[in-house]
Short mmCIF file of C-alpha atoms in Angstrom, two decimals:
data_model
loop_
_atom_site.label_atom_id
_atom_site.label_comp_id
_atom_site.label_asym_id
_atom_site.label_seq_id
_atom_site.Cartn_x
_atom_site.Cartn_y
_atom_site.Cartn_z
CA MET J 1155 7.88 -17.03 -6.29
CA MET J 1156 7.64 -16.70 -2.53
CA ARG J 1157 4.50 -17.75 -0.83
CA VAL J 1158 2.39 -17.58 2.37
CA GLU J 1159 0.17 -20.62 3.07
CA MET J 1160 -3.26 -20.43 4.66
CA ILE J 1161 -3.76 -23.61 6.65
CA GLY J 1162 -6.99 -24.95 8.19
CA SER J 1163 -10.17 -26.75 7.21
CA PRO J 1164 -12.52 -26.08 5.64
CA LEU J 1165 -11.03 -23.42 3.31
CA ALA J 1166 -13.43 -23.48 0.27
CA HIS J 1167 -15.29 -20.43 1.60
CA VAL J 1168 -12.18 -18.35 2.43
CA ARG J 1169 -11.59 -15.26 0.29
CA THR J 1170 -8.51 -13.93 1.96
CA PRO J 1171 -5.99 -15.45 -0.49
CA VAL J 1172 -7.78 -13.89 -3.43
CA MET J 1173 -7.84 -10.45 -1.85
CA LEU J 1174 -4.23 -10.59 -0.70
CA ASN J 1175 -3.01 -11.99 -4.05
CA ARG J 1176 -4.62 -9.08 -5.83
CA LEU J 1177 -2.81 -6.63 -3.57
CA PHE J 1178 0.54 -8.37 -4.00
CA ALA J 1179 0.16 -8.37 -7.77
CA ARG J 1180 -0.88 -4.72 -7.81
CA ASP J 1181 2.21 -3.78 -5.71
CA GLY J 1182 4.60 -5.94 -7.83
CA GLN J 1183 5.49 -8.22 -4.96
CA ASP J 1184 6.85 -11.75 -5.69
CA LEU J 1185 4.46 -13.26 -3.19
CA ARG J 1186 1.33 -15.42 -3.35
CA VAL J 1187 -1.05 -16.80 -0.79
CA GLU J 1188 -2.00 -20.42 -1.29
CA LYS J 1189 -4.63 -22.48 0.64
CA ARG J 1190 -3.75 -25.80 2.15
CA GLU J 1191 -6.50 -27.93 3.66
CA LEU J 1192 -5.01 -29.22 6.88
CA ASP J 1193 -6.63 -30.91 9.84
CA LEU J 1194 -5.37 -31.17 13.37
CA PRO J 1195 -3.82 -34.64 13.17
CA ALA J 1196 -1.68 -33.57 10.22
CA LEU J 1197 -0.54 -30.31 11.73
CA GLY J 1198 2.78 -31.32 13.33
CA ASN J 1199 4.12 -33.18 10.35
CA GLN J 1200 3.13 -30.54 7.84
CA LEU J 1201 4.74 -27.82 9.91
CA ALA J 1202 7.93 -29.81 9.93
CA VAL J 1203 7.84 -29.93 6.14
CA LEU J 1204 6.92 -26.26 5.71
CA ARG J 1205 9.76 -25.11 8.01
CA ARG J 1206 12.26 -26.62 5.52
CA ASP J 1207 10.63 -24.90 2.48
CA PRO J 1208 12.80 -21.92 1.44
CA ALA J 1209 9.97 -20.41 -0.60
CA LEU J 1210 7.65 -20.17 2.34
CA ARG J 1211 7.48 -16.74 3.97
CA GLY J 1212 4.70 -17.31 6.54
CA LEU J 1213 1.43 -18.87 7.49
CA ILE J 1214 -2.10 -17.71 7.92
CA VAL J 1215 -3.72 -20.05 10.41
CA THR J 1216 -7.48 -20.53 10.61
CA THR J 1217 -10.00 -22.95 12.08
CA PRO J 1218 -9.46 -25.44 13.61
CA LEU J 1219 -5.71 -24.89 14.02
CA LYS J 1220 -5.39 -21.54 15.84
CA GLU J 1221 -5.00 -22.95 19.27
CA ALA J 1222 -2.99 -26.07 18.35
CA VAL J 1223 -0.40 -24.12 16.35
CA CYS J 1224 0.75 -22.41 19.51
CA ALA J 1225 2.56 -25.61 20.61
CA PHE J 1226 4.76 -25.34 17.55
CA LEU J 1227 5.78 -21.68 17.71
CA ASP J 1228 9.42 -20.61 18.13
CA ARG J 1229 8.32 -17.35 19.75
CA ARG J 1230 5.03 -15.94 21.16
CA THR J 1231 3.97 -12.43 21.49
CA ALA J 1232 2.37 -11.43 24.81
CA LEU J 1233 -1.03 -11.43 23.12
CA VAL J 1234 -0.64 -15.05 21.95
CA GLY J 1235 0.23 -15.95 25.53
CA ILE J 1236 -2.82 -14.23 26.85
CA VAL J 1237 -5.40 -15.45 24.35
CA GLY J 1238 -3.85 -18.90 23.60
CA THR J 1239 -4.34 -18.70 19.85
CA ALA J 1240 -2.37 -17.52 16.83
CA ASN J 1241 -3.17 -16.59 13.29
#
């Protein structure tokens, strides 16, 4: 199964993965969103690991990583350049 990881901390209150997983299941997609508690000091190392994972299809980035993740992007949209954050 392919997956998208939601990274940030804290994530206990986040409902996005549940909602998206219901939609993916309803639509018969082989995709799942999983939460990964991740703090700022671990970001660079974890992104290096995730980039090598063939089952990973994307990230949902939340607090406190939205600004810091910009330093690791291969490409940036104009909007990311303007606001200085990425989801």
